[in-house]
Coordinates of C-alpha atoms in Angstrom, one line a residue:
Chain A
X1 CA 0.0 0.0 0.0
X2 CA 1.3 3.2 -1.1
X3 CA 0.5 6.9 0.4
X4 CA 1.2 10.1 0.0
X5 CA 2.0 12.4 3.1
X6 CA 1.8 16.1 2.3
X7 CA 3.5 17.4 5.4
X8 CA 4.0 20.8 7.1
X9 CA 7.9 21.5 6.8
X10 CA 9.2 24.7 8.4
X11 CA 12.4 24.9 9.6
X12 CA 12.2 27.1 12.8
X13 CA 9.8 29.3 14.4
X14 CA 10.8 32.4 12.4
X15 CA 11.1 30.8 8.9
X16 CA 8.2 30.1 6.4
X17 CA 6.6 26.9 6.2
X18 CA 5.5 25.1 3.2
X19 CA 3.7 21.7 2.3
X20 CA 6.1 19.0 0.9
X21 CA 4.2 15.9 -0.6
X22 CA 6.4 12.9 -0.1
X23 CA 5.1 9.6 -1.2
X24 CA 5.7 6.8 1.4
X25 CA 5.7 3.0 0.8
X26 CA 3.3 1.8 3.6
X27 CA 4.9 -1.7 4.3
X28 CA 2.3 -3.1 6.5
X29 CA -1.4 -1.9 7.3
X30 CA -0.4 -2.2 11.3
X31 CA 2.0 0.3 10.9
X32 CA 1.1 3.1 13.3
X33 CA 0.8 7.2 11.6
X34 CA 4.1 7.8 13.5
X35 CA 6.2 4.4 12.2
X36 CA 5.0 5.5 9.3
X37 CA 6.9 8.9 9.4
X38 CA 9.6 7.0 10.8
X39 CA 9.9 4.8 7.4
X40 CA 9.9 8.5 6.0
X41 CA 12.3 10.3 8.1
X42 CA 14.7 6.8 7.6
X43 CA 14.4 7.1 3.5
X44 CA 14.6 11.5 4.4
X45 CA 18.5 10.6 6.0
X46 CA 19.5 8.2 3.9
X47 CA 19.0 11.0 0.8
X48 CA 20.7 13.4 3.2
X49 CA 17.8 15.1 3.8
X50 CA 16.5 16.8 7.2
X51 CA 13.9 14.2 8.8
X52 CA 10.3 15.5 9.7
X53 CA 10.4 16.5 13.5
X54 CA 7.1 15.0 15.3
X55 CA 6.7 14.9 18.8
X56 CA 6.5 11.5 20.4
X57 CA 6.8 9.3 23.2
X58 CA 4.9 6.6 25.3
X59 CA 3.6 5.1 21.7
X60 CA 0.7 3.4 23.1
X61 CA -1.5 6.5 23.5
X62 CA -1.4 7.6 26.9
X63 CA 1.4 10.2 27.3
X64 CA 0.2 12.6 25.4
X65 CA 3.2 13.8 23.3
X66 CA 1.7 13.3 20.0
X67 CA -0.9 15.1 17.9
X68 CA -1.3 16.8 14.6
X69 CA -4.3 17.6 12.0
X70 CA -4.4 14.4 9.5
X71 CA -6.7 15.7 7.0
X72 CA -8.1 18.2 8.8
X73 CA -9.0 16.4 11.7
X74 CA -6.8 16.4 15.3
X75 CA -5.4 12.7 15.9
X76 CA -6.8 11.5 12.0
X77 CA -10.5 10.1 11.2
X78 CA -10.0 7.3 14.0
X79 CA -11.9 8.2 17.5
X80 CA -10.8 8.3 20.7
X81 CA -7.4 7.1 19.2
X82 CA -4.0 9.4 19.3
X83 CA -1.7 9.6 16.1
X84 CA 0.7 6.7 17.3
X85 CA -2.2 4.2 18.0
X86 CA -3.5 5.0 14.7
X87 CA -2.6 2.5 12.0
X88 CA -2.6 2.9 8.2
X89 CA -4.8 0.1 7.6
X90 CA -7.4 2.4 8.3
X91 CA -6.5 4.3 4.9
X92 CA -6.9 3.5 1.7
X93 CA -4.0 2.5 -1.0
X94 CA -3.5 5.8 -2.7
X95 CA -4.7 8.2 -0.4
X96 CA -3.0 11.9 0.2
X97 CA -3.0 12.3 4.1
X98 CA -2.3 16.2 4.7
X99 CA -0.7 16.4 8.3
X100 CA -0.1 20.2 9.5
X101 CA 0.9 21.5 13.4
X102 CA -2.1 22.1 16.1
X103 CA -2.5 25.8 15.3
X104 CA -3.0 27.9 17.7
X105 CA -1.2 31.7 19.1
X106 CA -0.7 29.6 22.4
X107 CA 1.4 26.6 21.0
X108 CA 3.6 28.5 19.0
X109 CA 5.2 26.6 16.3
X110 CA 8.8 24.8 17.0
X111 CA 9.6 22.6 13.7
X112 CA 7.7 21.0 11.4
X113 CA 4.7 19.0 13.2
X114 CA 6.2 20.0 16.4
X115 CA 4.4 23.0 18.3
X116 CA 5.2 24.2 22.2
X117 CA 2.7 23.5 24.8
X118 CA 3.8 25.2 27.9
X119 CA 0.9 26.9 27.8
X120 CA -0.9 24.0 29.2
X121 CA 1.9 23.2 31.8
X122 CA 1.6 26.8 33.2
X123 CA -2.7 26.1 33.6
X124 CA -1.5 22.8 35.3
X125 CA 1.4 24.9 37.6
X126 CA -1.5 27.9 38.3
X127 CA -3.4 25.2 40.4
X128 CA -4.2 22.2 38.9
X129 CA -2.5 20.0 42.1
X130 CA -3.4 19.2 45.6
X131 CA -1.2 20.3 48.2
X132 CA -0.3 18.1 50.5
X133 CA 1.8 17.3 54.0
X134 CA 4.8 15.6 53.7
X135 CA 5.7 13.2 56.2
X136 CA 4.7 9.1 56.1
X137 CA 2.2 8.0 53.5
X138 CA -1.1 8.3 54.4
X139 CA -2.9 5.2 54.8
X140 CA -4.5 3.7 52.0
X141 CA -8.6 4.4 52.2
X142 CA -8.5 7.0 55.1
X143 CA -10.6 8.7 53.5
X144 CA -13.2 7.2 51.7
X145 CA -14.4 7.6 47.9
X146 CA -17.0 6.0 46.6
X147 CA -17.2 3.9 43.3
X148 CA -19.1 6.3 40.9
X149 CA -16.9 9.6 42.0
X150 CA -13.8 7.6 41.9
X151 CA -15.1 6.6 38.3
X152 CA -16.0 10.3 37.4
X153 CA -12.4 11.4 38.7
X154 CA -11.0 9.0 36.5
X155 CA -12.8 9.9 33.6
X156 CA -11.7 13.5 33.8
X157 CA -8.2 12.9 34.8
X158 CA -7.4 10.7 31.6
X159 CA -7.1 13.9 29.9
X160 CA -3.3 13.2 28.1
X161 CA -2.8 17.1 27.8
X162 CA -2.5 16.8 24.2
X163 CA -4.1 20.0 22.8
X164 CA -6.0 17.8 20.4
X165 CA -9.2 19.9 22.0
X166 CA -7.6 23.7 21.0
X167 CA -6.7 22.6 17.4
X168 CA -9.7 20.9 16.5
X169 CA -11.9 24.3 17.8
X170 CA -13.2 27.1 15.8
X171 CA -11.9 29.6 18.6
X172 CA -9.0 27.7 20.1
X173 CA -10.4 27.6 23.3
X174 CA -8.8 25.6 26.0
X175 CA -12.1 25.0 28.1
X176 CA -11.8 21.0 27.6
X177 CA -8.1 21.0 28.8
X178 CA -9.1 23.1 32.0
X179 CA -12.3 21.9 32.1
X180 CA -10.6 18.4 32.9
X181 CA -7.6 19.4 34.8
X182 CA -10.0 21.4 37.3
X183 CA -12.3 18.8 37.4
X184 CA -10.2 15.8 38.4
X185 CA -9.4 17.0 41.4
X186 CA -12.4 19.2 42.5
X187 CA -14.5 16.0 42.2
X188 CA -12.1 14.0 44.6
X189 CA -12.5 15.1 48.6
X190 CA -8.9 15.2 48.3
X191 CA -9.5 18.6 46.0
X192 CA -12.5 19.9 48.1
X193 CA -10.5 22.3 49.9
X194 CA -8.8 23.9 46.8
X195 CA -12.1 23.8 44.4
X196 CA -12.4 27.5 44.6
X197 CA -8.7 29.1 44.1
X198 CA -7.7 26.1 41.8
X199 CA -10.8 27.1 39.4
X200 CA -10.1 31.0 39.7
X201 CA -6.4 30.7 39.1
X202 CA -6.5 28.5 36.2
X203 CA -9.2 30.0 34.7
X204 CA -7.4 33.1 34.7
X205 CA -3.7 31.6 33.8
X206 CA -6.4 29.9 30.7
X207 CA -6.9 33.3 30.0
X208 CA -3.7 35.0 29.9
X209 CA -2.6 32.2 28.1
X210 CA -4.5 34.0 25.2
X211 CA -6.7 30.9 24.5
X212 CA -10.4 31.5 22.8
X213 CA -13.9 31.3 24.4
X214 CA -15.6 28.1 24.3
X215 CA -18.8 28.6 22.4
X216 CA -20.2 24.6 23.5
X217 CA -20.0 23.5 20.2
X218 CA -18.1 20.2 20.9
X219 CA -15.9 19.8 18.5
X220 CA -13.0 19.7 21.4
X221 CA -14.4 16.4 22.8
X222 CA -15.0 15.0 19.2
X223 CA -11.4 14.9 18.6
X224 CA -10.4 14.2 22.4
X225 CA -8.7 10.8 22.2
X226 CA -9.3 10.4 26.0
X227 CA -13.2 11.3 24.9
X228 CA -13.1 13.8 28.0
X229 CA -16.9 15.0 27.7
X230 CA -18.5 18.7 27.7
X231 CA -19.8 18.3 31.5
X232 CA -15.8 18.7 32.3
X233 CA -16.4 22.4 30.3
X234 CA -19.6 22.8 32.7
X235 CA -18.1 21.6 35.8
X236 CA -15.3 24.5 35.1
X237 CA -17.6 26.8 35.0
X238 CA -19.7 25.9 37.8
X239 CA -16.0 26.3 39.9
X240 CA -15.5 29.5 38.6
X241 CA -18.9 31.3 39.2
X242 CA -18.5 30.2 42.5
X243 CA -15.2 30.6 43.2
X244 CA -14.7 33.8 41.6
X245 CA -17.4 35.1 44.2
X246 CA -16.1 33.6 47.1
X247 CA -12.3 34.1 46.2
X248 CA -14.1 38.2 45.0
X249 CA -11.2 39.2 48.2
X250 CA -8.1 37.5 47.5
X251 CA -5.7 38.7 44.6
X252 CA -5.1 36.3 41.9
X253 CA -1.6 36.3 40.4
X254 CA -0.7 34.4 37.2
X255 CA 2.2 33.2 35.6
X256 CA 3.6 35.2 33.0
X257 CA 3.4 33.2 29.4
X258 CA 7.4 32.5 27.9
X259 CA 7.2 31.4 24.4
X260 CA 10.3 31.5 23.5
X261 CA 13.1 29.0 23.3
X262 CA 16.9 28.6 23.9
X263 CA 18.2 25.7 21.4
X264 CA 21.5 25.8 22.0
X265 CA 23.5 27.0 19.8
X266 CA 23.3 30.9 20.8
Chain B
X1 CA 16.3 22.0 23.7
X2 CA 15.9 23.7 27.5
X3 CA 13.9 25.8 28.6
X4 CA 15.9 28.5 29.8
X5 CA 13.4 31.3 30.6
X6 CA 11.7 30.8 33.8
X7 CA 7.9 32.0 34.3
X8 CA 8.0 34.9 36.4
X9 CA 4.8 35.9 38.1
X10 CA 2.8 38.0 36.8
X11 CA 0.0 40.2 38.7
X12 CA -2.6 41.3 36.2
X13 CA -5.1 38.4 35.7
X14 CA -8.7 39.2 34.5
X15 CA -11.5 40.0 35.6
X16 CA -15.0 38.1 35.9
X17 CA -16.2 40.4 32.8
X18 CA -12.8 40.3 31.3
X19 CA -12.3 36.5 31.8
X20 CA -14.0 34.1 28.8
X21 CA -16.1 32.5 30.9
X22 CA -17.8 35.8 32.8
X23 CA -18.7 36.7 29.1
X24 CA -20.1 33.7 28.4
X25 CA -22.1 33.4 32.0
X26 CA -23.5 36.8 31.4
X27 CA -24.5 36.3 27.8
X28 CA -26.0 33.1 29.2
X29 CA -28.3 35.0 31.9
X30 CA -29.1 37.8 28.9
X31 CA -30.1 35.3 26.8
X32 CA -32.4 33.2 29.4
X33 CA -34.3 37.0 29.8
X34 CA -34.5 37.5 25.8
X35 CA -35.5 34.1 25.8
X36 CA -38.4 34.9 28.4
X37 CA -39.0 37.7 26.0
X38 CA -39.3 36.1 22.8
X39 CA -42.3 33.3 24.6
X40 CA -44.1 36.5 26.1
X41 CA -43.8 38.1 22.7
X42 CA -45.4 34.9 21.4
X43 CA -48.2 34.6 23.6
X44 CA -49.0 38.0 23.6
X45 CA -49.1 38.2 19.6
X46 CA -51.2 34.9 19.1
X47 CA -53.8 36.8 20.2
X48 CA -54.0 38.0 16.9
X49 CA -56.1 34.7 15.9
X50 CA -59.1 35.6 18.3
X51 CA -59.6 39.0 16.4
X52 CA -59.3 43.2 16.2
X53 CA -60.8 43.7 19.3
X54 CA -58.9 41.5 21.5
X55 CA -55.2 42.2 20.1
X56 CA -56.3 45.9 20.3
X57 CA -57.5 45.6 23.9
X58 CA -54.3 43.9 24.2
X59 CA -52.0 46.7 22.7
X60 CA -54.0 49.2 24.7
X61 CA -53.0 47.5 27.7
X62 CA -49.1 47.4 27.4
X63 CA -49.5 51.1 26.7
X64 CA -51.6 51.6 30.0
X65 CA -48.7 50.1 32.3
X66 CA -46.3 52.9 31.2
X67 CA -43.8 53.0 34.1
X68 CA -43.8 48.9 34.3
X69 CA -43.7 49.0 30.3
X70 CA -40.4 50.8 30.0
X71 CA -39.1 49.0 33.1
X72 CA -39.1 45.6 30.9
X73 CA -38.0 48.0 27.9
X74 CA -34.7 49.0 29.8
X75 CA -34.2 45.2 31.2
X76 CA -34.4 44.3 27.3
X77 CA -32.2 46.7 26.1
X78 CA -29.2 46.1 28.9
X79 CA -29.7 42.5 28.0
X80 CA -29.1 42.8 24.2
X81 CA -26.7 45.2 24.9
X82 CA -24.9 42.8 27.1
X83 CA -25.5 40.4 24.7
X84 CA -24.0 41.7 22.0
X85 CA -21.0 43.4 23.5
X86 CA -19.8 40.0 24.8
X87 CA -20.2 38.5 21.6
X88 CA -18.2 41.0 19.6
X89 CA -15.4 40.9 22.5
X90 CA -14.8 37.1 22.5
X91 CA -15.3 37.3 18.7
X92 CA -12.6 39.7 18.1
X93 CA -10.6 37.6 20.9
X94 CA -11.4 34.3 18.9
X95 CA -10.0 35.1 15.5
X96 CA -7.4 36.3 17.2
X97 CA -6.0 32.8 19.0
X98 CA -5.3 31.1 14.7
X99 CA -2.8 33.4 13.3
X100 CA -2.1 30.7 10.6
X101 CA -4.9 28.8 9.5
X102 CA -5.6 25.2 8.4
X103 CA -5.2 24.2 5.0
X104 CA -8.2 22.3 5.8
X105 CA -10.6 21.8 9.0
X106 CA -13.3 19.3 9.0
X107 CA -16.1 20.2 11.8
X108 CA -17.0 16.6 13.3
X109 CA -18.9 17.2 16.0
X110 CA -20.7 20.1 15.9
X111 CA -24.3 21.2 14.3
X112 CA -25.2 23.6 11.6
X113 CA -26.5 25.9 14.2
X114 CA -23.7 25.3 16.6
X115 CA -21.4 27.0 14.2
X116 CA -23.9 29.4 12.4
X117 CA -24.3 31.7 15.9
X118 CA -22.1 34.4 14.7
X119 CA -24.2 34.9 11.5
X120 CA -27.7 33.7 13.2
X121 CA -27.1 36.7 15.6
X122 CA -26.7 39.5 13.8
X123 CA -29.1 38.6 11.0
X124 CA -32.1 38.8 13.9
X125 CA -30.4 42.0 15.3
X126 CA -31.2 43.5 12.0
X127 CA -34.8 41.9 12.0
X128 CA -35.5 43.5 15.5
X129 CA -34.6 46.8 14.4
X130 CA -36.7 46.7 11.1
X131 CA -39.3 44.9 13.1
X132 CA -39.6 47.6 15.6
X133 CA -39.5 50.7 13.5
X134 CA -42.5 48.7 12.1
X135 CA -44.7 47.7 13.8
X136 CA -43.5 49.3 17.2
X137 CA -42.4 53.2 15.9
X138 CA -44.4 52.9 12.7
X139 CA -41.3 55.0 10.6
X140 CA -41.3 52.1 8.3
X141 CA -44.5 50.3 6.8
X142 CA -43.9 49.4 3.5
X143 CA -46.9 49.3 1.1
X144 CA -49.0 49.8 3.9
X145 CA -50.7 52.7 5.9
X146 CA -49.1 52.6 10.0
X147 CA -52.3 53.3 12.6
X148 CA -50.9 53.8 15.9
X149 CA -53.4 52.0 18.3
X150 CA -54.7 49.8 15.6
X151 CA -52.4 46.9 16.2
X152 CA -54.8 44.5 14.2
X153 CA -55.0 46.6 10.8
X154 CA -50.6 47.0 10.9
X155 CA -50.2 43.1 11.4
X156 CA -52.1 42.6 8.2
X157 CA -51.4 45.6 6.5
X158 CA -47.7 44.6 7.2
X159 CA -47.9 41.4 6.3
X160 CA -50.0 41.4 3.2
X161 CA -46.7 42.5 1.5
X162 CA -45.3 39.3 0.9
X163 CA -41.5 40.5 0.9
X164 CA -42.6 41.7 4.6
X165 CA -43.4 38.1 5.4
X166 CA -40.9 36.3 3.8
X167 CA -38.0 38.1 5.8
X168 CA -40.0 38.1 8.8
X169 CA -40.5 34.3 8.1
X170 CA -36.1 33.7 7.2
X171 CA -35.3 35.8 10.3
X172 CA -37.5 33.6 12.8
X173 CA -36.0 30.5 11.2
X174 CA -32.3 32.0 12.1
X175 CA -33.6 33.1 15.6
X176 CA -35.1 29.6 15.9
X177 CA -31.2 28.5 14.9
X178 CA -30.1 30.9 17.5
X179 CA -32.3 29.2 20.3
X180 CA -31.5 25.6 19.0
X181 CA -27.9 25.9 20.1
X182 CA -28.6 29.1 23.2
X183 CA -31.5 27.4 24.7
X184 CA -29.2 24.0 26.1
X185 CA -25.6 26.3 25.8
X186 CA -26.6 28.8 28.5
X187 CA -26.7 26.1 30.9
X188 CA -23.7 24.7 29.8
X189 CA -22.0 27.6 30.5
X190 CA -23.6 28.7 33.8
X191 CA -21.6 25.1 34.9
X192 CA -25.2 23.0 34.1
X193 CA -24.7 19.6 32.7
X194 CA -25.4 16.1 33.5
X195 CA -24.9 12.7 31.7
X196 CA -28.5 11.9 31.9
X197 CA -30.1 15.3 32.0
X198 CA -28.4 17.5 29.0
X199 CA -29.1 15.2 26.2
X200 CA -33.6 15.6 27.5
X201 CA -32.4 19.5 27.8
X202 CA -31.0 19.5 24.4
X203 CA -33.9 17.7 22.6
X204 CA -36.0 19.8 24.6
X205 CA -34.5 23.0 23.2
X206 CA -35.0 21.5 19.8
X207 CA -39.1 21.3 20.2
X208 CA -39.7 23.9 22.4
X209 CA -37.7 26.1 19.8
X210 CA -39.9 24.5 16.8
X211 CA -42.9 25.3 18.8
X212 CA -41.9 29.0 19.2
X213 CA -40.8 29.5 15.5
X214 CA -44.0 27.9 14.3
X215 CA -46.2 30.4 16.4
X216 CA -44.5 33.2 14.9
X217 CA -44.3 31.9 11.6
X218 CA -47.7 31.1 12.1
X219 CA -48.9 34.9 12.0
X220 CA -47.7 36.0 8.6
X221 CA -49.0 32.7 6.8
X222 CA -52.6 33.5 8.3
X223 CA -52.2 36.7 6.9
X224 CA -51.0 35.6 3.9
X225 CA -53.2 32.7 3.6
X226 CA -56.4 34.7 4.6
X227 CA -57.2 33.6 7.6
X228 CA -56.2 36.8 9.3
X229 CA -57.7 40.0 7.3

């Protein structure tokens, strides 16, 4: 089965990028998206070539590393599956697959397919932990959880933190991501006593981040491979109307976005 | 590759109005009172079926209340005001966040209306100004003579011109659009959902909005159609 990739190629941040069409020999329909750029980037060297920089890691779908638009659509055609867990034989022989960078004004573009998503690591530092006493491990099921909220925790904390949600929407809106990250924790009694500053600071980190507004569309959970639903978009809210009135005395600070990089070489 | 610059803290954060979601809350509340509105509107206006007299009496009476009348009037207007200025802020903010575009998006997951509330909006605006300057004001009556009082005779004076109607009847489609996606979204965003309860609120808005739109509708096709002269 043969394919052809268009691909995103730009060299650094400040260069222009273009769409290169290479055409890749797809030796087995289990071949994950990513092997496949790695049969690529292997025939790219051996011509001397500079190899297509993706970002990737775990390779089984739950790091979160991985992500770009395949045809216009974050993480390919396949739901609830990232790029790496997505195999070819899911295409057809022949078939152009287009693959550009999540785009977006907060993942500014590093090479290629690559894009920088500190953004969502400063929403995580702004509050999205518990804090708690060190000292010896607390024994196991002190405090008890019961089945269904331990379930509901779950299903909002297998957010990967891949930023599939803020390329796939219309207003690159990070709601789904912070929707998730807030809602993990404030479900858990082990959040309780955060809920309200970890909702206001994060919300407003989410917002000097420069992300869009959510407009409830859902197009953030259609891509999600974790499948995070739109109640985590609600439940953010919820935390904020509240805890922006209850927090309405205490100053808010947020961390101040860096996009740039040091590579190196300067 | 390190990262060499450190976050430094950073004091200004935004406010509830500046923040997206204070926007969205309070175009939420705005459009749960416009909504209100709109099914008052509706019931009011039906009375158009059971003849002059009645819609008259009816007209009459809203002009009576004065003081309460321009009470709602001022509620209305902060709300579209509201409304609208929260739109046009996270609008400008939205096209903002893609510098560079796709060379191609596919929309997945979302419906027609869903994505059409930037045009559905604006396109009713424009409705509800024409709409009050005539039938409310009376500056504009196309093809037809305006009697203040005589709320019967401008309904199907106005109507009988079939241009009249026919915008009337596009724009109550597009605010029907509007409500399809507002009507379950406000609660979303004032922190509402539930597994089991949002998918009954969301067919819900889908009949109760069909209801509405056919009510209105209803009005110039009786005209129209005769039934109303």
């Amino acid at each position: 089965m043969k394919v052809k990739l268009t691909i995103w190629r730009q060299k650094n941040p400040d260069s222009k990028g273009q769409f290169i069409t290479y055409p890749v020999d797809v030796v087995n329909g289990e071949m994950s998206m990513l092997e496949c750029l790695d049969v690529l980037n292997e025939t790219l060297m051996g011509r001397g070539e500079e190899p297509v920089a993706f970002e990737h890691d775990c390779r089984e779908g739950i790091c979160g590393s991985c992500g770009f638009m395949i045809n216009g659509i974050a993480h390919g055609p396949l739901p609830a599956t990232t790029v790496c867990q997505l195999t070819m034989r899911h295409f057809k022989d022949g078939d152009e697959l287009v693959l550009e960078p999540w785009r977006s004004r907060s993942f500014p573009l590093v090479k290629d397919l690559v894009v920088d998503r500190r953004s969502f690591d400063r929403i995580i530092q702004a509050g999205g932990y518990v804090s708690v006493s060190t000292g010896n491990a607390p024994d196991g099921n002190a405090i008890p959880v019961g089945k269904e909220i331990a379930d509901r925790a779950m299903d909002a904390a297998a957010c990967i933190g891949c930023g599939a949600c803020v390329a796939a929407c219309p207003n690159g809106s990070a709601a789904l991501f912070t929707g998730a990250k807030i809602a993990h924790l404030g479900i858990l009694p082990q959040g309780k006593p955060e809920q309200d500053r970890r909702a206001v600071r994060m919300v407003a980190q989410m917002n000097v981040e420069g992300f869009g507004s959510c407009t409830n569309i859902g197009e953030c959970t259609g891509v999600c491979p974790k499948e995070i639903p739109l109640e985590e978009i609600a439940r953010m809210n919820r935390d904020y109307l509240l805890g922006a009135w209850r927090e309405r005395g205490n100053v808010v600070t947020a961390i101040a976005p860096v996009t740039d990089w040091n590579f190196g070489e300067k | 590759m390190s990262t060499a610059v450190a976050g430094q803290r950073e004091n200004r954060t935004p406010s509830f109005w500046q923040s997206t979601n204070g926007k969205k809350a309070v175009m939420a509340v705005t459009g749960a009172i416009l909504f209100l509105f709109v099914v008052g509107h509706l019931a009011g206006n039906l009375q158009v079926f059971e003849g002059p007299a009645k819609i008259n009496a009816y007209g009459h009476f809203l002009r009576t209340i004065g003081e309460i009348l321009w009470a709602i009037r001022i509620i209305l207007i902060v709300c579209v005001v509201l409304h609208i200025v929260a739109t046009v802020q996270l609008a400008l903010l939205n096209w903002k966040t893609r510098p560079v575009g796709y060379s191609r998006k596919k929309a997945i997951n979302s419906s027609y209306a869903d994505r059409t509330m930037y045009w559905s909006g604006p396109i009713v605006l424009a409705f509800v100004i024409f709409h009050l300057l005539q039938f409310t004001a009376g500056y504009i009556h196309p093809e037809s003579q305006f009697i203040d009082g005589d709320i019967y005779h401008n309904i199907v004076a106005g109507f009988s011109v079939w241009w009249v109607s026919a915008w009337y009847i596009f724009s109550l489609l597009l605010l029907g659009f509007h409500m399809r996606h507002g009507l379950w979204s406000m609660f979303q965003s004032l922190g509402l959902n539930h597994p089991r309860h949002t998918p009954v609120l969301k067919q819900a808005a889908l009949w109760i909005t069909i209801v509405i739109v056919a009510g209105y509708i209803s009005i110039p096709i009786g005209v129209l159609a005769g039934w109303v002269r």
